[in-house]
Amino acid sequence: LKRKGRNMPRVLIDRRPVSAHSHSGACKVGALMFKTHVSSLPFKRGRFPLATPVRASSSSSSSSGISQITPPSLISEGPCAHASAGGGGGGATTGTGTAMSAAIALALLATPQPALAETVAVGGVASAFAAYGHYASLFTIAGALAVERVTVTAKPTKEQLDRLVAADSIYGIAGVILLGTGYMRAKYYGKGWEFYAHSPVFWVKLALFAVAGASSLLVTTKVVQAAIADNKSEDGDVPEFGDALAQRMIKVINAELLAFGAIPLTASLMARGIGYNQDFPWQAGAALVALPAVGLSAKYLKEAFDTKGEWEK
């Protein structure tokens, strides 16, 4: 049988002609049915290898000339295991192995098979959309920050202030999408939570996101305050940030750009398993994210309310 598709069932193929009346022939027929069934089960990606190629062995009649692809834990548990273990030990072992092979084959044939093609198609589309949303939101954040970087000035015009409000709003929405799609990829469509939880680089990536998000509170707070003051203005004067506040906002935006620029690098290292350590406690990684997120959020919020714009003096 020719396998089409990445996750279609793996089939055990015996390239030698065997006799249906012989013990080895009956045993191999049972093995074919057994391994075809169990290798089609949808193992979760990242937690158990889908398939491991195994070379054919010529040391015994039960495995010689057979090309197989099946999970390694099932190699020694097939229906021929009992029969081959006995070697030439007599008719009792031979009969037991043949009967067991036939019983397992019939039981597995009676079990309904999952619609693998439909499952793979649906999962693939959802994974693709999650990945697209993740990448697109990161690019959107970079673009919004770049617009803010070139727009912030000590004495903004009405158009510049409106542009800052729009860019900061887009930045916030894209940040929520980035976080949501990242969660979906880590939980459902990526390598599995067990992989990410024990990857220090993954937690460094989240820490960079937390630092950038906490730093943005200063700029967001001042932009919102300026927009509120502009709406309340009766003489039409546009609120001014002042030189000191404008320079401070630019420095913070530069830091955010650096943090988001480093995220793709950490993602590339993480995807390749660099730094992965099975013994790394996820609690340590969570602390690495929580501490700067809480600490910097409090710091920049305090600074935002303590630093006055020209319209507040």
PDB file of N, CA and C in Angstrom, residues 46-87:
ATOM      1  N   GLY A  46       4.706  15.869  19.620  1.00  0.00           N
ATOM      2  CA  GLY A  46       5.546  16.435  20.653  1.00  0.00           C
ATOM      3  C   GLY A  46       5.622  15.586  21.901  1.00  0.00           C
ATOM      4  N   ARG A  47       4.624  14.706  22.116  1.00  0.00           N
ATOM      5  CA  ARG A  47       4.638  13.876  23.314  1.00  0.00           C
ATOM      6  C   ARG A  47       5.042  12.435  23.010  1.00  0.00           C
ATOM      7  N   PHE A  48       4.825  12.028  21.769  1.00  0.00           N
ATOM      8  CA  PHE A  48       5.209  10.676  21.389  1.00  0.00           C
ATOM      9  C   PHE A  48       5.532  10.707  19.920  1.00  0.00           C
ATOM     10  N   PRO A  49       6.664  10.159  19.521  1.00  0.00           N
ATOM     11  CA  PRO A  49       7.013  10.210  18.101  1.00  0.00           C
ATOM     12  C   PRO A  49       5.992   9.470  17.264  1.00  0.00           C
ATOM     13  N   LEU A  50       5.597  10.093  16.148  1.00  0.00           N
ATOM     14  CA  LEU A  50       4.588   9.468  15.307  1.00  0.00           C
ATOM     15  C   LEU A  50       5.058   8.134  14.753  1.00  0.00           C
ATOM     16  N   ALA A  51       6.285   8.091  14.323  1.00  0.00           N
ATOM     17  CA  ALA A  51       6.785   6.859  13.745  1.00  0.00           C
ATOM     18  C   ALA A  51       8.290   6.848  13.788  1.00  0.00           C
ATOM     19  N   THR A  52       8.849   5.661  13.928  1.00  0.00           N
ATOM     20  CA  THR A  52      10.287   5.491  13.922  1.00  0.00           C
ATOM     21  C   THR A  52      10.639   4.391  12.941  1.00  0.00           C
ATOM     22  N   PRO A  53      11.432   4.708  11.900  1.00  0.00           N
ATOM     23  CA  PRO A  53      11.770   3.657  10.943  1.00  0.00           C
ATOM     24  C   PRO A  53      12.633   2.586  11.580  1.00  0.00           C
ATOM     25  N   VAL A  54      12.362   1.325  11.260  1.00  0.00           N
ATOM     26  CA  VAL A  54      13.100   0.189  11.812  1.00  0.00           C
ATOM     27  C   VAL A  54      13.614  -0.658  10.666  1.00  0.00           C
ATOM     28  N   ARG A  55      14.890  -0.967  10.684  1.00  0.00           N
ATOM     29  CA  ARG A  55      15.450  -1.803   9.636  1.00  0.00           C
ATOM     30  C   ARG A  55      14.990  -3.256   9.785  1.00  0.00           C
ATOM     31  N   ALA A  56      14.874  -3.899   8.650  1.00  0.00           N
ATOM     32  CA  ALA A  56      14.489  -5.302   8.671  1.00  0.00           C
ATOM     33  C   ALA A  56      15.642  -6.144   9.153  1.00  0.00           C
ATOM     34  N   SER A  57      15.312  -7.182   9.892  1.00  0.00           N
ATOM     35  CA  SER A  57      16.327  -8.080  10.436  1.00  0.00           C
ATOM     36  C   SER A  57      16.199  -9.434   9.773  1.00  0.00           C
ATOM     37  N   SER A  58      17.315 -10.059   9.485  1.00  0.00           N
ATOM     38  CA  SER A  58      17.296 -11.372   8.845  1.00  0.00           C
ATOM     39  C   SER A  58      17.625 -12.484   9.820  1.00  0.00           C
ATOM     40  N   SER A  59      17.598 -12.161  11.124  1.00  0.00           N
ATOM     41  CA  SER A  59      17.994 -13.148  12.119  1.00  0.00           C
ATOM     42  C   SER A  59      16.890 -14.140  12.428  1.00  0.00           C
ATOM     43  N   SER A  60      15.644 -13.802  12.134  1.00  0.00           N
ATOM     44  CA  SER A  60      14.552 -14.711  12.449  1.00  0.00           C
ATOM     45  C   SER A  60      13.542 -14.698  11.325  1.00  0.00           C
ATOM     46  N   SER A  61      12.757 -15.750  11.260  1.00  0.00           N
ATOM     47  CA  SER A  61      11.780 -15.855  10.182  1.00  0.00           C
ATOM     48  C   SER A  61      10.628 -14.900  10.365  1.00  0.00           C
ATOM     49  N   SER A  62      10.389 -14.402  11.596  1.00  0.00           N
ATOM     50  CA  SER A  62       9.243 -13.539  11.831  1.00  0.00           C
ATOM     51  C   SER A  62       9.498 -12.116  11.418  1.00  0.00           C
ATOM     52  N   SER A  63      10.770 -11.691  11.218  1.00  0.00           N
ATOM     53  CA  SER A  63      11.041 -10.305  10.872  1.00  0.00           C
ATOM     54  C   SER A  63      11.834 -10.161   9.599  1.00  0.00           C
ATOM     55  N   SER A  64      12.356 -11.259   9.031  1.00  0.00           N
ATOM     56  CA  SER A  64      13.196 -11.175   7.843  1.00  0.00           C
ATOM     57  C   SER A  64      12.389 -10.716   6.648  1.00  0.00           C
ATOM     58  N   GLY A  65      12.963  -9.711   5.912  1.00  0.00           N
ATOM     59  CA  GLY A  65      12.332  -9.249   4.696  1.00  0.00           C
ATOM     60  C   GLY A  65      11.163  -8.336   4.917  1.00  0.00           C
ATOM     61  N   ILE A  66      10.923  -7.890   6.131  1.00  0.00           N
ATOM     62  CA  ILE A  66       9.767  -7.058   6.426  1.00  0.00           C
ATOM     63  C   ILE A  66      10.234  -5.615   6.591  1.00  0.00           C
ATOM     64  N   SER A  67       9.612  -4.688   5.887  1.00  0.00           N
ATOM     65  CA  SER A  67       9.913  -3.262   6.023  1.00  0.00           C
ATOM     66  C   SER A  67       8.777  -2.632   6.797  1.00  0.00           C
ATOM     67  N   GLN A  68       9.070  -2.008   7.916  1.00  0.00           N
ATOM     68  CA  GLN A  68       8.011  -1.512   8.766  1.00  0.00           C
ATOM     69  C   GLN A  68       8.346  -0.131   9.292  1.00  0.00           C
ATOM     70  N   ILE A  69       7.270   0.621   9.547  1.00  0.00           N
ATOM     71  CA  ILE A  69       7.376   1.916  10.210  1.00  0.00           C
ATOM     72  C   ILE A  69       6.312   1.934  11.275  1.00  0.00           C
ATOM     73  N   THR A  70       6.706   1.907  12.515  1.00  0.00           N
ATOM     74  CA  THR A  70       5.749   1.808  13.609  1.00  0.00           C
ATOM     75  C   THR A  70       6.372   2.356  14.870  1.00  0.00           C
ATOM     76  N   PRO A  71       5.594   2.875  15.819  1.00  0.00           N
ATOM     77  CA  PRO A  71       6.146   3.374  17.065  1.00  0.00           C
ATOM     78  C   PRO A  71       6.999   2.330  17.744  1.00  0.00           C
ATOM     79  N   PRO A  72       8.176   2.754  18.313  1.00  0.00           N
ATOM     80  CA  PRO A  72       9.120   1.786  18.855  1.00  0.00           C
ATOM     81  C   PRO A  72       8.583   0.938  19.984  1.00  0.00           C
ATOM     82  N   SER A  73       7.659   1.505  20.776  1.00  0.00           N
ATOM     83  CA  SER A  73       7.158   0.738  21.905  1.00  0.00           C
ATOM     84  C   SER A  73       6.277  -0.426  21.463  1.00  0.00           C
ATOM     85  N   LEU A  74       5.868  -0.439  20.205  1.00  0.00           N
ATOM     86  CA  LEU A  74       4.979  -1.481  19.735  1.00  0.00           C
ATOM     87  C   LEU A  74       5.721  -2.602  19.022  1.00  0.00           C
ATOM     88  N   ILE A  75       7.020  -2.423  18.779  1.00  0.00           N
ATOM     89  CA  ILE A  75       7.770  -3.403  18.015  1.00  0.00           C
ATOM     90  C   ILE A  75       7.800  -4.744  18.739  1.00  0.00           C
ATOM     91  N   SER A  76       8.000  -4.701  20.061  1.00  0.00           N
ATOM     92  CA  SER A  76       8.116  -5.933  20.823  1.00  0.00           C
ATOM     93  C   SER A  76       6.783  -6.430  21.345  1.00  0.00           C
ATOM     94  N   GLU A  77       5.693  -5.692  20.979  1.00  0.00           N
ATOM     95  CA  GLU A  77       4.401  -6.069  21.518  1.00  0.00           C
ATOM     96  C   GLU A  77       3.433  -6.553  20.446  1.00  0.00           C
ATOM     97  N   GLY A  78       3.922  -6.827  19.240  1.00  0.00           N
ATOM     98  CA  GLY A  78       3.050  -7.262  18.171  1.00  0.00           C
ATOM     99  C   GLY A  78       2.560  -8.665  18.411  1.00  0.00           C
ATOM    100  N   PRO A  79       1.646  -9.112  17.594  1.00  0.00           N
ATOM    101  CA  PRO A  79       1.048 -10.423  17.804  1.00  0.00           C
ATOM    102  C   PRO A  79       1.997 -11.563  17.542  1.00  0.00           C
ATOM    103  N   CYS A  80       3.147 -11.316  16.857  1.00  0.00           N
ATOM    104  CA  CYS A  80       4.110 -12.380  16.600  1.00  0.00           C
ATOM    105  C   CYS A  80       5.119 -12.525  17.716  1.00  0.00           C
ATOM    106  N   ALA A  81       5.058 -11.621  18.725  1.00  0.00           N
ATOM    107  CA  ALA A  81       6.085 -11.641  19.759  1.00  0.00           C
ATOM    108  C   ALA A  81       6.089 -12.965  20.507  1.00  0.00           C
ATOM    109  N   HIS A  82       4.910 -13.452  20.860  1.00  0.00           N
ATOM    110  CA  HIS A  82       4.850 -14.694  21.624  1.00  0.00           C
ATOM    111  C   HIS A  82       5.290 -15.881  20.786  1.00  0.00           C
ATOM    112  N   ALA A  83       4.925 -15.864  19.521  1.00  0.00           N
ATOM    113  CA  ALA A  83       5.257 -16.997  18.674  1.00  0.00           C
ATOM    114  C   ALA A  83       6.742 -17.054  18.402  1.00  0.00           C
ATOM    115  N   SER A  84       7.369 -15.882  18.116  1.00  0.00           N
ATOM    116  CA  SER A  84       8.788 -15.870  17.796  1.00  0.00           C
ATOM    117  C   SER A  84       9.624 -16.114  19.025  1.00  0.00           C
ATOM    118  N   ALA A  85       9.095 -15.771  20.206  1.00  0.00           N
ATOM    119  CA  ALA A  85       9.877 -15.962  21.427  1.00  0.00           C
ATOM    120  C   ALA A  85      10.105 -17.435  21.698  1.00  0.00           C
ATOM    121  N   GLY A  86       9.175 -18.270  21.271  1.00  0.00           N
ATOM    122  CA  GLY A  86       9.310 -19.687  21.539  1.00  0.00           C
ATOM    123  C   GLY A  86      10.266 -20.383  20.616  1.00  0.00           C
ATOM    124  N   GLY A  87      10.579 -19.737  19.439  1.00  0.00           N
ATOM    125  CA  GLY A  87      11.489 -20.341  18.485  1.00  0.00           C
ATOM    126  C   GLY A  87      10.934 -21.671  18.030  1.00  0.00           C
TER     127      GLY A  87
END
